[in-house]
Amino acid sequence: MYNSKPLNTDLPSSRQLLRSTIIAFIVAVVLLVTVVLPSEYAIDPTGIGRMLGLTEMGEIKGQLAEEAAADAARDAAAAAAGAPVSSAATSASPAAPAAAPAVDATQWRDQMQVVLAPGEGAEVKLAMTAGQKANFTWTAQGGVVNFDTHGDGGTGGESTSYEKGRGVAADEGVLEAAFNGSHGWFWRNRSEATVTITLRTAGDYAQIKRVM
């Protein structure tokens, strides 16, 4: 049996190879702009990443990276000073939220519990329009948590952070939506014990939903 050599007509021409290379390059660029940048770095020049929920994923990854870097810096500083390293993050002393009006226990519209294992994060959002206000209070049982009260998902791709804290056991106030979209809380349990967060809300919002 003889091995036959391919004919020149069976091989792709230089023009075909160039065309395939250009198409592959264009596809790679499109994926980079619409998928990779939003999901990894929260960079969304086209707005498609926000529509698909990828930009929020990138924002969360950025928050986790910031938390990890801050924890590493805190531990290094404590070690250099000869102080014991705490397993829970210390408070970042964020700006005080607006005082929450007195709300009777029977007036809370919704209550939700979120259980966080060590290292786990969760996010709860309210669907709100610009200017709407929601009273809230949340407490962490079993430990302290890092949190970021923020909003995103506006029609123009807006996003904002209202308040951040580290090593916090509770928070309350009034959340006022800066734009139409989803507004709420992201919690991260950096301790070595399971933490249960109880969130109570009331006021102007269409719905409350846990998104992660």
mmCIF file of C-alpha atoms in Angstrom:
data_model
loop_
_atom_site.group_PDB
_atom_site.id
_atom_site.type_symbol
_atom_site.label_atom_id
_atom_site.label_comp_id
_atom_site.label_asym_id
_atom_site.label_seq_id
_atom_site.Cartn_x
_atom_site.Cartn_y
_atom_site.Cartn_z
ATOM 1 C CA MET A 1 0.000 0.000 0.000
ATOM 2 C CA TYR A 2 1.399 3.358 -0.992
ATOM 3 C CA ASN A 3 0.957 6.639 0.839
ATOM 4 C CA SER A 4 -0.368 9.265 -1.510
ATOM 5 C CA LYS A 5 0.857 12.834 -1.234
ATOM 6 C CA PRO A 6 -1.786 15.564 -1.009
ATOM 7 C CA LEU A 7 -2.319 17.547 -4.129
ATOM 8 C CA ASN A 8 -1.816 21.299 -4.108
ATOM 9 C CA THR A 9 -5.531 21.683 -4.694
ATOM 10 C CA ASP A 10 -6.226 19.876 -1.387
ATOM 11 C CA LEU A 11 -4.241 22.425 0.654
ATOM 12 C CA PRO A 12 -5.695 25.793 1.738
ATOM 13 C CA SER A 13 -4.428 28.723 -0.220
ATOM 14 C CA SER A 14 -2.613 31.655 1.346
ATOM 15 C CA ARG A 15 -5.727 33.767 0.902
ATOM 16 C CA GLN A 16 -7.837 31.185 2.735
ATOM 17 C CA LEU A 17 -5.319 30.984 5.574
ATOM 18 C CA LEU A 18 -5.249 34.774 5.870
ATOM 19 C CA ARG A 19 -9.037 34.935 5.888
ATOM 20 C CA SER A 20 -9.277 32.276 8.608
ATOM 21 C CA THR A 21 -6.672 34.113 10.690
ATOM 22 C CA ILE A 22 -8.548 37.415 10.388
ATOM 23 C CA ILE A 23 -11.868 35.785 11.337
ATOM 24 C CA ALA A 24 -10.272 34.098 14.357
ATOM 25 C CA PHE A 25 -8.735 37.417 15.426
ATOM 26 C CA ILE A 26 -12.080 39.235 15.140
ATOM 27 C CA VAL A 27 -13.865 36.530 17.167
ATOM 28 C CA ALA A 28 -11.152 36.719 19.856
ATOM 29 C CA VAL A 29 -11.487 40.507 20.098
ATOM 30 C CA VAL A 30 -15.284 40.297 20.347
ATOM 31 C CA LEU A 31 -15.059 37.692 23.126
ATOM 32 C CA LEU A 32 -12.443 39.774 24.928
ATOM 33 C CA VAL A 33 -14.578 42.934 24.869
ATOM 34 C CA THR A 34 -17.987 41.371 25.548
ATOM 35 C CA VAL A 35 -17.103 38.471 27.886
ATOM 36 C CA VAL A 36 -13.585 38.474 29.332
ATOM 37 C CA LEU A 37 -13.224 42.152 30.272
ATOM 38 C CA PRO A 38 -16.669 42.452 31.944
ATOM 39 C CA SER A 39 -16.492 39.146 33.827
ATOM 40 C CA GLU A 40 -12.877 39.453 34.961
ATOM 41 C CA TYR A 41 -12.268 43.191 35.346
ATOM 42 C CA ALA A 42 -15.772 44.800 35.330
ATOM 43 C CA ILE A 43 -14.797 46.710 32.174
ATOM 44 C CA ASP A 44 -17.810 46.883 29.884
ATOM 45 C CA PRO A 45 -17.334 49.295 26.957
ATOM 46 C CA THR A 46 -20.261 47.859 24.978
ATOM 47 C CA GLY A 47 -22.823 47.411 27.771
ATOM 48 C CA ILE A 48 -23.403 43.792 26.744
ATOM 49 C CA GLY A 49 -21.625 42.501 29.835
ATOM 50 C CA ARG A 50 -24.058 44.391 32.089
ATOM 51 C CA MET A 51 -27.034 42.967 30.188
ATOM 52 C CA LEU A 52 -25.667 39.418 30.586
ATOM 53 C CA GLY A 53 -24.762 39.873 34.253
ATOM 54 C CA LEU A 54 -21.037 39.472 33.563
ATOM 55 C CA THR A 55 -20.039 42.959 34.729
ATOM 56 C CA GLU A 56 -21.480 42.330 38.172
ATOM 57 C CA MET A 57 -19.413 39.154 38.315
ATOM 58 C CA GLY A 58 -16.297 41.192 37.556
ATOM 59 C CA GLU A 59 -17.221 43.747 40.230
ATOM 60 C CA ILE A 60 -17.573 40.989 42.805
ATOM 61 C CA LYS A 61 -14.198 39.542 41.812
ATOM 62 C CA GLY A 62 -12.696 43.017 42.222
ATOM 63 C CA GLN A 63 -14.234 43.300 45.693
ATOM 64 C CA LEU A 64 -12.818 39.913 46.653
ATOM 65 C CA ALA A 65 -9.380 40.900 45.399
ATOM 66 C CA GLU A 66 -9.521 44.146 47.415
ATOM 67 C CA GLU A 67 -10.580 42.227 50.517
ATOM 68 C CA ALA A 68 -7.796 39.684 50.104
ATOM 69 C CA ALA A 69 -5.195 42.428 49.607
ATOM 70 C CA ALA A 70 -6.461 44.363 52.638
ATOM 71 C CA ASP A 71 -6.426 41.202 54.765
ATOM 72 C CA ALA A 72 -2.875 40.419 53.686
ATOM 73 C CA ALA A 73 -1.724 43.979 54.453
ATOM 74 C CA ARG A 74 -3.436 43.922 57.852
ATOM 75 C CA ASP A 75 -1.873 40.561 58.756
ATOM 76 C CA ALA A 76 1.567 41.741 57.620
ATOM 77 C CA ALA A 77 1.268 44.916 59.687
ATOM 78 C CA ALA A 78 0.132 42.955 62.737
ATOM 79 C CA ALA A 79 3.003 40.498 62.333
ATOM 80 C CA ALA A 80 5.533 43.333 62.009
ATOM 81 C CA ALA A 81 4.175 44.963 65.172
ATOM 82 C CA GLY A 82 4.272 41.673 67.031
ATOM 83 C CA ALA A 83 0.521 41.699 67.548
ATOM 84 C CA PRO A 84 -1.579 38.522 67.175
ATOM 85 C CA VAL A 85 -3.322 38.183 63.838
ATOM 86 C CA SER A 86 -7.095 38.135 64.201
ATOM 87 C CA SER A 87 -9.111 35.812 62.010
ATOM 88 C CA ALA A 88 -11.815 38.474 61.600
ATOM 89 C CA ALA A 89 -11.320 41.711 59.704
ATOM 90 C CA THR A 90 -11.313 44.979 61.645
ATOM 91 C CA SER A 91 -13.830 47.708 60.927
ATOM 92 C CA ALA A 92 -12.945 50.188 58.212
ATOM 93 C CA SER A 93 -15.027 52.871 60.007
ATOM 94 C CA PRO A 94 -17.134 53.817 56.981
ATOM 95 C CA ALA A 95 -19.140 57.000 56.850
ATOM 96 C CA ALA A 96 -22.247 56.660 58.995
ATOM 97 C CA PRO A 97 -25.381 55.846 56.992
ATOM 98 C CA ALA A 98 -28.469 57.959 57.226
ATOM 99 C CA ALA A 99 -30.298 57.317 60.485
ATOM 100 C CA ALA A 100 -33.111 54.842 60.058
ATOM 101 C CA PRO A 101 -36.539 56.086 61.112
ATOM 102 C CA ALA A 102 -38.067 54.061 63.923
ATOM 103 C CA VAL A 103 -39.792 51.067 62.380
ATOM 104 C CA ASP A 104 -41.935 48.804 64.507
ATOM 105 C CA ALA A 105 -41.228 45.093 64.187
ATOM 106 C CA THR A 106 -44.643 44.587 62.622
ATOM 107 C CA GLN A 107 -43.950 47.237 59.978
ATOM 108 C CA TRP A 108 -40.993 45.517 58.339
ATOM 109 C CA ARG A 109 -42.091 44.518 54.861
ATOM 110 C CA ASP A 110 -39.586 41.688 54.258
ATOM 111 C CA GLN A 111 -37.200 39.610 56.312
ATOM 112 C CA MET A 112 -34.500 37.357 54.895
ATOM 113 C CA GLN A 113 -31.837 35.170 56.474
ATOM 114 C CA VAL A 114 -28.542 34.410 54.733
ATOM 115 C CA VAL A 115 -26.182 31.737 56.079
ATOM 116 C CA LEU A 116 -22.510 32.208 55.190
ATOM 117 C CA ALA A 117 -19.948 29.469 55.637
ATOM 118 C CA PRO A 118 -16.321 30.541 56.239
ATOM 119 C CA GLY A 119 -15.077 32.367 53.138
ATOM 120 C CA GLU A 120 -18.535 32.458 51.528
ATOM 121 C CA GLY A 121 -20.199 35.576 50.100
ATOM 122 C CA ALA A 122 -23.813 36.480 49.320
ATOM 123 C CA GLU A 123 -25.700 39.348 47.735
ATOM 124 C CA VAL A 124 -29.262 40.599 48.207
ATOM 125 C CA LYS A 125 -30.730 43.332 46.000
ATOM 126 C CA LEU A 126 -33.820 45.548 45.970
ATOM 127 C CA ALA A 127 -35.348 46.592 42.647
ATOM 128 C CA MET A 128 -35.694 50.381 42.973
ATOM 129 C CA THR A 129 -36.157 53.485 40.851
ATOM 130 C CA ALA A 130 -34.160 56.678 41.306
ATOM 131 C CA GLY A 131 -35.080 58.530 44.487
ATOM 132 C CA GLN A 132 -36.919 55.664 46.166
ATOM 133 C CA LYS A 133 -35.953 55.002 49.793
ATOM 134 C CA ALA A 134 -35.900 51.776 51.780
ATOM 135 C CA ASN A 135 -35.339 51.412 55.511
ATOM 136 C CA PHE A 136 -33.125 48.491 56.460
ATOM 137 C CA THR A 137 -31.428 46.785 59.347
ATOM 138 C CA TRP A 138 -29.224 43.702 59.339
ATOM 139 C CA THR A 139 -27.366 41.786 62.015
ATOM 140 C CA ALA A 140 -24.758 39.040 61.821
ATOM 141 C CA GLN A 141 -24.998 36.212 64.343
ATOM 142 C CA GLY A 142 -21.988 33.999 65.018
ATOM 143 C CA GLY A 143 -19.341 36.480 63.873
ATOM 144 C CA VAL A 144 -18.652 39.600 61.845
ATOM 145 C CA VAL A 145 -18.662 40.214 58.093
ATOM 146 C CA ASN A 146 -17.267 42.526 55.429
ATOM 147 C CA PHE A 147 -19.971 44.310 53.466
ATOM 148 C CA ASP A 148 -20.539 46.626 50.524
ATOM 149 C CA THR A 149 -23.852 48.443 50.149
ATOM 150 C CA HIS A 150 -24.031 49.310 46.464
ATOM 151 C CA GLY A 151 -26.172 49.714 43.374
ATOM 152 C CA ASP A 152 -25.832 48.684 39.747
ATOM 153 C CA GLY A 153 -27.753 47.772 36.620
ATOM 154 C CA GLY A 154 -28.926 51.216 35.584
ATOM 155 C CA THR A 155 -30.014 51.814 31.997
ATOM 156 C CA GLY A 156 -26.741 53.614 31.341
ATOM 157 C CA GLY A 157 -24.634 50.957 33.048
ATOM 158 C CA GLU A 158 -24.357 52.983 36.268
ATOM 159 C CA SER A 159 -22.882 51.530 39.432
ATOM 160 C CA THR A 160 -22.099 53.038 42.812
ATOM 161 C CA SER A 161 -21.006 52.051 46.311
ATOM 162 C CA TYR A 162 -22.951 53.672 49.145
ATOM 163 C CA GLU A 163 -21.050 52.260 52.117
ATOM 164 C CA LYS A 164 -18.389 49.661 52.924
ATOM 165 C CA GLY A 165 -17.334 48.049 56.173
ATOM 166 C CA ARG A 166 -14.969 45.389 57.486
ATOM 167 C CA GLY A 167 -15.482 43.216 60.529
ATOM 168 C CA VAL A 168 -18.990 44.570 61.166
ATOM 169 C CA ALA A 169 -21.716 42.812 63.164
ATOM 170 C CA ALA A 170 -24.693 45.022 62.240
ATOM 171 C CA ASP A 171 -25.818 48.012 60.204
ATOM 172 C CA GLU A 172 -28.991 50.021 59.681
ATOM 173 C CA GLY A 173 -30.115 53.103 57.825
ATOM 174 C CA VAL A 174 -31.964 54.340 54.773
ATOM 175 C CA LEU A 175 -30.959 53.197 51.302
ATOM 176 C CA GLU A 176 -31.828 55.832 48.681
ATOM 177 C CA ALA A 177 -31.527 54.692 45.063
ATOM 178 C CA ALA A 178 -29.244 56.920 43.006
ATOM 179 C CA PHE A 179 -30.655 55.546 39.733
ATOM 180 C CA ASN A 180 -33.062 52.943 38.390
ATOM 181 C CA GLY A 181 -31.638 49.490 39.013
ATOM 182 C CA SER A 182 -30.696 46.974 41.713
ATOM 183 C CA HIS A 183 -29.526 48.257 45.090
ATOM 184 C CA GLY A 184 -28.528 46.246 48.137
ATOM 185 C CA TRP A 185 -25.820 44.443 50.033
ATOM 186 C CA PHE A 186 -22.893 42.135 49.433
ATOM 187 C CA TRP A 187 -21.533 40.295 52.488
ATOM 188 C CA ARG A 188 -18.382 38.225 52.828
ATOM 189 C CA ASN A 189 -17.622 35.993 55.833
ATOM 190 C CA ARG A 190 -13.864 36.110 56.420
ATOM 191 C CA SER A 191 -14.048 34.392 59.805
ATOM 192 C CA GLU A 192 -13.588 30.718 60.566
ATOM 193 C CA ALA A 193 -17.154 30.197 61.807
ATOM 194 C CA THR A 194 -20.538 30.106 60.082
ATOM 195 C CA VAL A 195 -22.378 33.430 60.240
ATOM 196 C CA THR A 196 -26.128 33.995 59.862
ATOM 197 C CA ILE A 197 -27.242 37.402 58.577
ATOM 198 C CA THR A 198 -30.794 38.564 59.247
ATOM 199 C CA LEU A 199 -31.921 41.387 56.936
ATOM 200 C CA ARG A 200 -35.137 43.368 57.435
ATOM 201 C CA THR A 201 -36.382 45.922 54.919
ATOM 202 C CA ALA A 202 -39.324 48.273 54.414
ATOM 203 C CA GLY A 203 -40.136 51.164 52.132
ATOM 204 C CA ASP A 204 -40.191 51.842 48.397
ATOM 205 C CA TYR A 205 -38.978 48.948 46.246
ATOM 206 C CA ALA A 206 -40.564 46.578 43.762
ATOM 207 C CA GLN A 207 -39.023 43.344 45.013
ATOM 208 C CA ILE A 208 -36.216 41.847 47.066
ATOM 209 C CA LYS A 209 -34.095 39.012 45.697
ATOM 210 C CA ARG A 210 -30.962 37.096 46.582
ATOM 211 C CA VAL A 211 -28.786 37.179 43.473
ATOM 212 C CA MET A 212 -25.863 35.062 44.696
#
